[in-house]
Tab-separated table of N, CA and C in Angstrom:
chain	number	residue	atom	x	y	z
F	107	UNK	N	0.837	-1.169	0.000
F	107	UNK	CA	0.000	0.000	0.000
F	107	UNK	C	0.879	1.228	0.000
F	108	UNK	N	0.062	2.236	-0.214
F	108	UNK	CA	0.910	3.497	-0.221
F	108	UNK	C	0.125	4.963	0.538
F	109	UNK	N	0.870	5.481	1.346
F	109	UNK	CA	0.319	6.899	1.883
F	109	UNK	C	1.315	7.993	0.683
F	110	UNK	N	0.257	9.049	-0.269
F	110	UNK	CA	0.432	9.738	-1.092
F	110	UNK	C	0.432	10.911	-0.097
F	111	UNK	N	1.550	11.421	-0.312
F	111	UNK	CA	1.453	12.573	0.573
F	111	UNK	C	1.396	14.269	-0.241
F	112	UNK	N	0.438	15.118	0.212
F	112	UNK	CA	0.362	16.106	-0.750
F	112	UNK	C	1.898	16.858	-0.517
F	113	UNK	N	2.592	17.391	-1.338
F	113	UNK	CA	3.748	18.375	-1.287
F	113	UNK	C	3.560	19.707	-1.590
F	114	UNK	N	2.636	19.782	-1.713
F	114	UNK	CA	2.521	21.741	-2.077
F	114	UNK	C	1.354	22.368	-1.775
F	115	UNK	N	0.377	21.696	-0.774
F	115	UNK	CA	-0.296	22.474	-0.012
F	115	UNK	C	0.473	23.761	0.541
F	116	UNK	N	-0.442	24.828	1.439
F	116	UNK	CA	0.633	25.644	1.724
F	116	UNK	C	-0.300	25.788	3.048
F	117	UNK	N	0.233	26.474	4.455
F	117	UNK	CA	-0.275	26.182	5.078
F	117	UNK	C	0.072	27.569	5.625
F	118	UNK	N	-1.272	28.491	5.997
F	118	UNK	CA	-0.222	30.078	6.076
F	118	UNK	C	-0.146	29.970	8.110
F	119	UNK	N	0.655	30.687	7.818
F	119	UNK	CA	1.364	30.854	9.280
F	119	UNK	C	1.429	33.025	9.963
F	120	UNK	N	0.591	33.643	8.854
F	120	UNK	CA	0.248	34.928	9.439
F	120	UNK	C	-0.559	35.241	8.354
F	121	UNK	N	-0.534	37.017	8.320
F	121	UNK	CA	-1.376	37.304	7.293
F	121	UNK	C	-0.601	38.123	6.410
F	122	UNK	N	0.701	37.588	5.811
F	122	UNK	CA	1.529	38.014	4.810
F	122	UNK	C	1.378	37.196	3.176
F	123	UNK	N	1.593	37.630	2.066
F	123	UNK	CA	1.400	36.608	0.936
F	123	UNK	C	2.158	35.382	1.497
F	124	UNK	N	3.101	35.991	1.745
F	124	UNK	CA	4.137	34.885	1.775
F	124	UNK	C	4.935	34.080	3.053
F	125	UNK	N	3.498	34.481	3.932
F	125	UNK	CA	3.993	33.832	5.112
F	125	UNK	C	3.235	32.266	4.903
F	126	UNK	N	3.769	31.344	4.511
F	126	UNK	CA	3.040	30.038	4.156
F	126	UNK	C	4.313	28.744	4.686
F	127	UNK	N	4.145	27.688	4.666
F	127	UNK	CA	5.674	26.920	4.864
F	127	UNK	C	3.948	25.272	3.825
F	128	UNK	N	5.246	24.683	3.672
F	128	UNK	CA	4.404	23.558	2.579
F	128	UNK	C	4.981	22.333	3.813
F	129	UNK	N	4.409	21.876	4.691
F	129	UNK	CA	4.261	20.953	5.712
F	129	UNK	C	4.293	19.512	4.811
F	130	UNK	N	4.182	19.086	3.866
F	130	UNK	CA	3.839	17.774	2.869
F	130	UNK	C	5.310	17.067	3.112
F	131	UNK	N	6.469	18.195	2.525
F	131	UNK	CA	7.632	17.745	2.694
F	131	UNK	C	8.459	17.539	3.414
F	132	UNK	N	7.934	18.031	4.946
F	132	UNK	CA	8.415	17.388	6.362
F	132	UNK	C	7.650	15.862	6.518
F	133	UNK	N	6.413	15.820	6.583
F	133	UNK	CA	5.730	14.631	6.886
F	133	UNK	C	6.271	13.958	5.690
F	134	UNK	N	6.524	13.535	4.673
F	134	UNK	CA	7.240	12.663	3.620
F	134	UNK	C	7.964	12.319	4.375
F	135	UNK	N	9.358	12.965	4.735
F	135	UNK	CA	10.117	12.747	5.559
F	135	UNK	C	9.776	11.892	6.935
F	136	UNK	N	9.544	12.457	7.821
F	136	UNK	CA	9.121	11.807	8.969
F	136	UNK	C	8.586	10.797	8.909
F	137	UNK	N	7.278	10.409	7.619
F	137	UNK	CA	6.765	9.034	7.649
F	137	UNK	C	7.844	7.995	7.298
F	138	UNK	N	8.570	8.346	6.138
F	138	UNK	CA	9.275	6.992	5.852
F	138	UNK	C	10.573	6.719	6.955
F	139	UNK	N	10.892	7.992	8.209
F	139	UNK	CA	11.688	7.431	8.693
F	139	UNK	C	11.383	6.862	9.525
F	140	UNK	N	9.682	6.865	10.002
F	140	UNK	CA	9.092	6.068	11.655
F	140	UNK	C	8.981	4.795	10.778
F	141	UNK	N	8.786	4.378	9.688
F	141	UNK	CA	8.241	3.511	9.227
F	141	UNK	C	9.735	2.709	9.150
F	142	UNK	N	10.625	3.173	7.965
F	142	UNK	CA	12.153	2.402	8.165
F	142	UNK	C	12.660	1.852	9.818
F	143	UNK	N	12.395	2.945	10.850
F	143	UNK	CA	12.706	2.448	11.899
F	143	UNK	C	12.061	1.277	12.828
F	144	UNK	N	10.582	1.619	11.938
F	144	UNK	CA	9.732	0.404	12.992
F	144	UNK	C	9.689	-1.081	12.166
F	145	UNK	N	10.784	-0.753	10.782
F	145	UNK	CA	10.615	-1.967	10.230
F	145	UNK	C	9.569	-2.470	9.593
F	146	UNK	N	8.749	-1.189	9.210
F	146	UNK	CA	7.582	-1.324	8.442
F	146	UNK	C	8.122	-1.633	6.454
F	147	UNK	N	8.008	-2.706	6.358
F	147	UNK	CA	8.439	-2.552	4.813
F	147	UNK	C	7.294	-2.509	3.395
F	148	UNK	N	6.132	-3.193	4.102
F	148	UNK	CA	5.132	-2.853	2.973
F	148	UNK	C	4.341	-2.133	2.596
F	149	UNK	N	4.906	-1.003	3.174
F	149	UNK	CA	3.671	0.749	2.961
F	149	UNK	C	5.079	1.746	2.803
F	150	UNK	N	4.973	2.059	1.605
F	150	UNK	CA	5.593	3.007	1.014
F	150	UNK	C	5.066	4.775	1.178
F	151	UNK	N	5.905	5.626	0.809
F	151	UNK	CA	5.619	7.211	0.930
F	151	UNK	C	5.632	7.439	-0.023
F	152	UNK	N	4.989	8.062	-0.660
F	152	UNK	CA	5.145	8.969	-1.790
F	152	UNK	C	4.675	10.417	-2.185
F	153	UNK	N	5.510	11.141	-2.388
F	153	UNK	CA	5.264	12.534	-2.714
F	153	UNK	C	4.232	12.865	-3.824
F	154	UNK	N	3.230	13.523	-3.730
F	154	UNK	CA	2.469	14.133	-5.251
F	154	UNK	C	2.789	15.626	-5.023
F	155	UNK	N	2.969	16.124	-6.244
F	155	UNK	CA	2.465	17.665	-6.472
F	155	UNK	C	0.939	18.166	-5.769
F	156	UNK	N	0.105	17.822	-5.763
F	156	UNK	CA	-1.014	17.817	-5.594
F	156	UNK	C	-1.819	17.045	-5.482
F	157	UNK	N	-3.111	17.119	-4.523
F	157	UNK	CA	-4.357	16.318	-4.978
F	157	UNK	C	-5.705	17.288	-4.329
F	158	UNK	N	-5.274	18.044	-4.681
F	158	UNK	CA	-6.565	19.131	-5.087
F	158	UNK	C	-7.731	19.116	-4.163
F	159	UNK	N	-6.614	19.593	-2.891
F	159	UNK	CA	-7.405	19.806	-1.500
F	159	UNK	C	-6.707	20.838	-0.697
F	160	UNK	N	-6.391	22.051	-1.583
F	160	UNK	CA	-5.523	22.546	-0.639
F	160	UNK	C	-5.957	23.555	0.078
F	161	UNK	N	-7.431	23.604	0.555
F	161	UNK	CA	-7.573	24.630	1.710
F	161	UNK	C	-7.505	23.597	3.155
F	162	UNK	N	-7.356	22.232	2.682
F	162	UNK	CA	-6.653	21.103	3.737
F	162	UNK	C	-5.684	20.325	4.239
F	163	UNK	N	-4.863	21.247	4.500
F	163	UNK	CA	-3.193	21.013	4.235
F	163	UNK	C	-3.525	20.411	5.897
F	164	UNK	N	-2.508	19.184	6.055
F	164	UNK	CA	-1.504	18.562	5.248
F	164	UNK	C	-2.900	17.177	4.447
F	165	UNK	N	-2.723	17.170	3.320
F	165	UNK	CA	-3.497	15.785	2.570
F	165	UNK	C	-2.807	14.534	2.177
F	166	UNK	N	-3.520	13.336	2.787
F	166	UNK	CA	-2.472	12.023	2.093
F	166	UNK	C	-3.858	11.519	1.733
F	167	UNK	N	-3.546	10.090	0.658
F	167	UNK	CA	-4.457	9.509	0.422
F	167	UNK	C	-3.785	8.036	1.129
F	168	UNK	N	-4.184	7.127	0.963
F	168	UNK	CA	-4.347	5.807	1.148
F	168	UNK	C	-4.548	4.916	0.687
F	169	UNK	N	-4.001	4.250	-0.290
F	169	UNK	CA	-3.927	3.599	-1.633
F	169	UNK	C	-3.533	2.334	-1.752
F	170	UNK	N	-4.392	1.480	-2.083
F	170	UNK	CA	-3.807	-0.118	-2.281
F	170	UNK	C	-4.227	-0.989	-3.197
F	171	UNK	N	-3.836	-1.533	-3.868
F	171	UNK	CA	-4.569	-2.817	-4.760
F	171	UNK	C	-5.634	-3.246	-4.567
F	172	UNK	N	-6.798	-3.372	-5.092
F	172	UNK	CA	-8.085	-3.780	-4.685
F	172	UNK	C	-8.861	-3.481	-3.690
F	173	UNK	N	-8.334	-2.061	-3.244
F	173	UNK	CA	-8.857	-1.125	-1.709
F	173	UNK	C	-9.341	0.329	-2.592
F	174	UNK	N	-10.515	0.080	-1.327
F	174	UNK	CA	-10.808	1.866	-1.025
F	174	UNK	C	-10.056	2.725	-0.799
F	175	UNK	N	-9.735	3.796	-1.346
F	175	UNK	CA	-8.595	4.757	-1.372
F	175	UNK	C	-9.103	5.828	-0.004
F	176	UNK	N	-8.537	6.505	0.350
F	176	UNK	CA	-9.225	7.092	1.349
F	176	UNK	C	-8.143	8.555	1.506
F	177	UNK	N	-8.510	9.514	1.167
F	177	UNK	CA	-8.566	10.833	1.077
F	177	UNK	C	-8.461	11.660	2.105
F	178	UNK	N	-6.842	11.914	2.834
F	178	UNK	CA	-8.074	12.415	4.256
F	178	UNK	C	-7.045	13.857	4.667
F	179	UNK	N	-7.436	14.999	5.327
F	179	UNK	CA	-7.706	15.719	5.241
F	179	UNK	C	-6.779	16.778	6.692
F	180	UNK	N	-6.463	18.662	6.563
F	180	UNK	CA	-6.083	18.812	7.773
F	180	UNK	C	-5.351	17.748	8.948
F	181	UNK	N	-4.260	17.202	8.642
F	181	UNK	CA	-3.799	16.713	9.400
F	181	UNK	C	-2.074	17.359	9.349
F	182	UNK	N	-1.526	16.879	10.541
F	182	UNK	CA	-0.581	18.223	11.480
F	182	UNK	C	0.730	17.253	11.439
F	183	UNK	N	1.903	17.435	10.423
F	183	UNK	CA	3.028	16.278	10.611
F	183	UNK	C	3.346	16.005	12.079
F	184	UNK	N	3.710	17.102	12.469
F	184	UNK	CA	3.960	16.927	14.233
F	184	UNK	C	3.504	16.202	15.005
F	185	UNK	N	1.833	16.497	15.270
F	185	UNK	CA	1.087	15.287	16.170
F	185	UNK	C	0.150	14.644	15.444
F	186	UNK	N	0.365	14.262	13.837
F	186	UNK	CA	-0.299	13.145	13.533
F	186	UNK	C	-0.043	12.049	12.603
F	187	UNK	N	1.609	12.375	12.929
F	187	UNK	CA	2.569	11.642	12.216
F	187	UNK	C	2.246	9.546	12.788
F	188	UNK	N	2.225	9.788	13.871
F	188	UNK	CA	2.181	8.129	14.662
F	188	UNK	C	0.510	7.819	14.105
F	189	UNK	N	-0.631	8.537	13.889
F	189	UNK	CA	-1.903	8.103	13.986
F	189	UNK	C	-1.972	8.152	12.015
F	190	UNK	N	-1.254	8.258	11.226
F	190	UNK	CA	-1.155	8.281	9.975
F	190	UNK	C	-0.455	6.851	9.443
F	191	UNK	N	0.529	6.416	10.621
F	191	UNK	CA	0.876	5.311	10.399
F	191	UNK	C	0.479	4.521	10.912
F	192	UNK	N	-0.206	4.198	12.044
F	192	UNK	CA	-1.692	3.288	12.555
F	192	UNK	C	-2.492	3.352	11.546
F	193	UNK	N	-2.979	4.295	10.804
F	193	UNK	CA	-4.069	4.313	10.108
F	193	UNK	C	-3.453	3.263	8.968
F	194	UNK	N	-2.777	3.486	8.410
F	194	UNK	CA	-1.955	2.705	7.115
F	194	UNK	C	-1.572	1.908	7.655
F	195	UNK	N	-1.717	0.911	8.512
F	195	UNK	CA	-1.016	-0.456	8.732
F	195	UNK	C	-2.340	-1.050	9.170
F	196	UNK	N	-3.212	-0.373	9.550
F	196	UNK	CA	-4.983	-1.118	9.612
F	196	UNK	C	-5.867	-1.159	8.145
F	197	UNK	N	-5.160	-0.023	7.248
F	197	UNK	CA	-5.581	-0.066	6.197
F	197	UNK	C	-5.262	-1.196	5.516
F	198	UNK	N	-3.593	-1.429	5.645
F	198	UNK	CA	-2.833	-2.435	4.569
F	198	UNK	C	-3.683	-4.150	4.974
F	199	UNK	N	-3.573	-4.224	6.476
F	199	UNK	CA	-4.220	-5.561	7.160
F	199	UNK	C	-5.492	-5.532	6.822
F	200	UNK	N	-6.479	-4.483	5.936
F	200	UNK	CA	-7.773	-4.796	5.735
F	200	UNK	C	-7.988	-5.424	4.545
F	201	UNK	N	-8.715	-6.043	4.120
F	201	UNK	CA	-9.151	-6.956	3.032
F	201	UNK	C	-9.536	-6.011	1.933
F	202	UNK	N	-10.149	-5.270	2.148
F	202	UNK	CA	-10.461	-3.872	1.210
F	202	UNK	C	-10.564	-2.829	1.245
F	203	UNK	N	-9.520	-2.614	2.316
F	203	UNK	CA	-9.451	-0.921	2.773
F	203	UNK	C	-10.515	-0.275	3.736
F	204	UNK	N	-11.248	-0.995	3.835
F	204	UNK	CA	-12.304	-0.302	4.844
F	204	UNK	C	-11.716	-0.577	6.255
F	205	UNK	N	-11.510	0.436	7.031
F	205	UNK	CA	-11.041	0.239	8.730
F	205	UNK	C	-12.458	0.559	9.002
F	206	UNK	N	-12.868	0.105	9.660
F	206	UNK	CA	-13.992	0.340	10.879
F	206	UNK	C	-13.882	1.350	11.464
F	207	UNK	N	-15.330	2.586	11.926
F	207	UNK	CA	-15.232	3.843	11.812
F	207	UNK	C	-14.290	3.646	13.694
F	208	UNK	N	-14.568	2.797	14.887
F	208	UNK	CA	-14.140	3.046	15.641
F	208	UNK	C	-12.727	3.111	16.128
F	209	UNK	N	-12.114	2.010	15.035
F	209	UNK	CA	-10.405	1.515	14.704
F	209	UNK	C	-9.822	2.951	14.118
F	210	UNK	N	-10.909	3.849	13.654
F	210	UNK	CA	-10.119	5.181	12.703
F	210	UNK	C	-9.524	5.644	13.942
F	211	UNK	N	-7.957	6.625	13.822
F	211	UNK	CA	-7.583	7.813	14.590
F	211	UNK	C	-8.485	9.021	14.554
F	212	UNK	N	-8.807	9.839	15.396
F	212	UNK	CA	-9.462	10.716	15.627
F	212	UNK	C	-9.381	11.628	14.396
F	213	UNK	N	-8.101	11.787	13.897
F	213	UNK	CA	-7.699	12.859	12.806
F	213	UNK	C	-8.385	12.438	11.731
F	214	UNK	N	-8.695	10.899	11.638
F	214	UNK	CA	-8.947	10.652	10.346
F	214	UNK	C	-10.604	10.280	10.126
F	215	UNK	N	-11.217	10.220	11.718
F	215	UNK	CA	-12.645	10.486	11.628
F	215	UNK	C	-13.067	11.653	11.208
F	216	UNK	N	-12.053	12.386	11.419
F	216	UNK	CA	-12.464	14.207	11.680
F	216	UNK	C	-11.942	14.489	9.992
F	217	UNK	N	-10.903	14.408	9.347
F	217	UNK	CA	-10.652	14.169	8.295
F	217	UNK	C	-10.752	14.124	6.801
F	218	UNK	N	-11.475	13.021	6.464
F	218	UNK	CA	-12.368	12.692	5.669
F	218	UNK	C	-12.697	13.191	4.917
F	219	UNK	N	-12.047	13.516	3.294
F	219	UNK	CA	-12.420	14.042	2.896
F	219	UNK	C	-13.013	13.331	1.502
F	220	UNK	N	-12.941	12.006	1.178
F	220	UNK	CA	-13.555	11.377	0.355
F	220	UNK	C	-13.072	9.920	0.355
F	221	UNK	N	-13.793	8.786	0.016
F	221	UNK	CA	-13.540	7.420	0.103
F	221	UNK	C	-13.429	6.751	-1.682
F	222	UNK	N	-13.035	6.329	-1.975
F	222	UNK	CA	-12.940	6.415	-3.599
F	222	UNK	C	-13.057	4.543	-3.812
F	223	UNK	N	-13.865	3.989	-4.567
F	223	UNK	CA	-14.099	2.433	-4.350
F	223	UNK	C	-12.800	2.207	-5.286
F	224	UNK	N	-12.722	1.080	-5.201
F	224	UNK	CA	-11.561	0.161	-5.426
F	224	UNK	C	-11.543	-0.337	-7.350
F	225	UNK	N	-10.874	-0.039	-8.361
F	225	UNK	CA	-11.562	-0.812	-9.626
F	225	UNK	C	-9.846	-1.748	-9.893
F	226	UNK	N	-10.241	-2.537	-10.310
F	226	UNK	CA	-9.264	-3.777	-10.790
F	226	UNK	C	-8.796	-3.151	-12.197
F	227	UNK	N	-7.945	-3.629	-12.400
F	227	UNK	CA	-7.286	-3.258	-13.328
F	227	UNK	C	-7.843	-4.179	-14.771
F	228	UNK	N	-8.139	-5.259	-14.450
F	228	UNK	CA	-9.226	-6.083	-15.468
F	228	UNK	C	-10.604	-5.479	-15.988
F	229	UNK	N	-10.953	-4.920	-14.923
F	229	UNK	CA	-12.100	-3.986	-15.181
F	229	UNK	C	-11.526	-2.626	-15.572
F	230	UNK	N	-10.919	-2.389	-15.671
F	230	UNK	CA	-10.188	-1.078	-16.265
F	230	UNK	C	-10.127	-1.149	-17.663
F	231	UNK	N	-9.319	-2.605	-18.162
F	231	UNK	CA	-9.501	-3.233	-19.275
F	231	UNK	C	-10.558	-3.020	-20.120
F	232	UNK	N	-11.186	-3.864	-19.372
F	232	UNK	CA	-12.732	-4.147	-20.222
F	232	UNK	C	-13.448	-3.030	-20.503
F	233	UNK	N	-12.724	-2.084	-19.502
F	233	UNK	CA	-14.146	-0.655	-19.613
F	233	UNK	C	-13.204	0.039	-21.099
């Protein structure tokens, strides 16, 4: 599986144009190093340019082979770095991506910004 992490949200920090910092490319960071350290090897990081949520910085999706993708929303590298990687290791252990709303981290009940169904690549085919 994979947590897509947005990189160019911007996240403002006063009321200057250019008081903004892009938070995507710390949490990139930080995820793959809790994950290398905890010996997590089958959930990968990956950076996007975008995914076209950016009055909800920081955005990852949740992405797996024959899973519900899951979209989720305002979340804080700092304190929701550990509940991003709970979330993605209940995701990867689910049969089709669905975690159960009570198994979600709080961030990602609160979150939520779209669930996307699962299509096979056979059916991709055919369509």
């Amino acid at each position: 599986m994979t947590i897509f992490v947005c990189v160019s949200c911007r996240r403002d920090l006063g009321d200057g144009a250019e008081s903004f910092d892009q938070p995507g490319h710390g949490l990139v960071e930080m995820l793959q190093a809790r994950l290398r350290d905890g010996g997590q090897t089958g959930v990968a990081v990956t950076p996007v340019d975008c995914l076209a949520v950016c009055k909800r910085p920081c955005t990852v999706a949740l992405a797996g082979a024959d899973k519900w993708t899951y979209l989720i929303g305002d979340l804080d590298p700092d304190s929701h770095a550990g509940e991003i990687i709970s979330a993605a290791l209940s995701f990867a252990a689910s049969e089709n991506g669905i975690v159960p709303w009570r198994e979600r981290p709080a961030s990602f009940r609160k979150g939520v910004i779209a669930r996307v169904p699962p299509i096979s690549v056979s059916e991709a085919i055919e369509s």
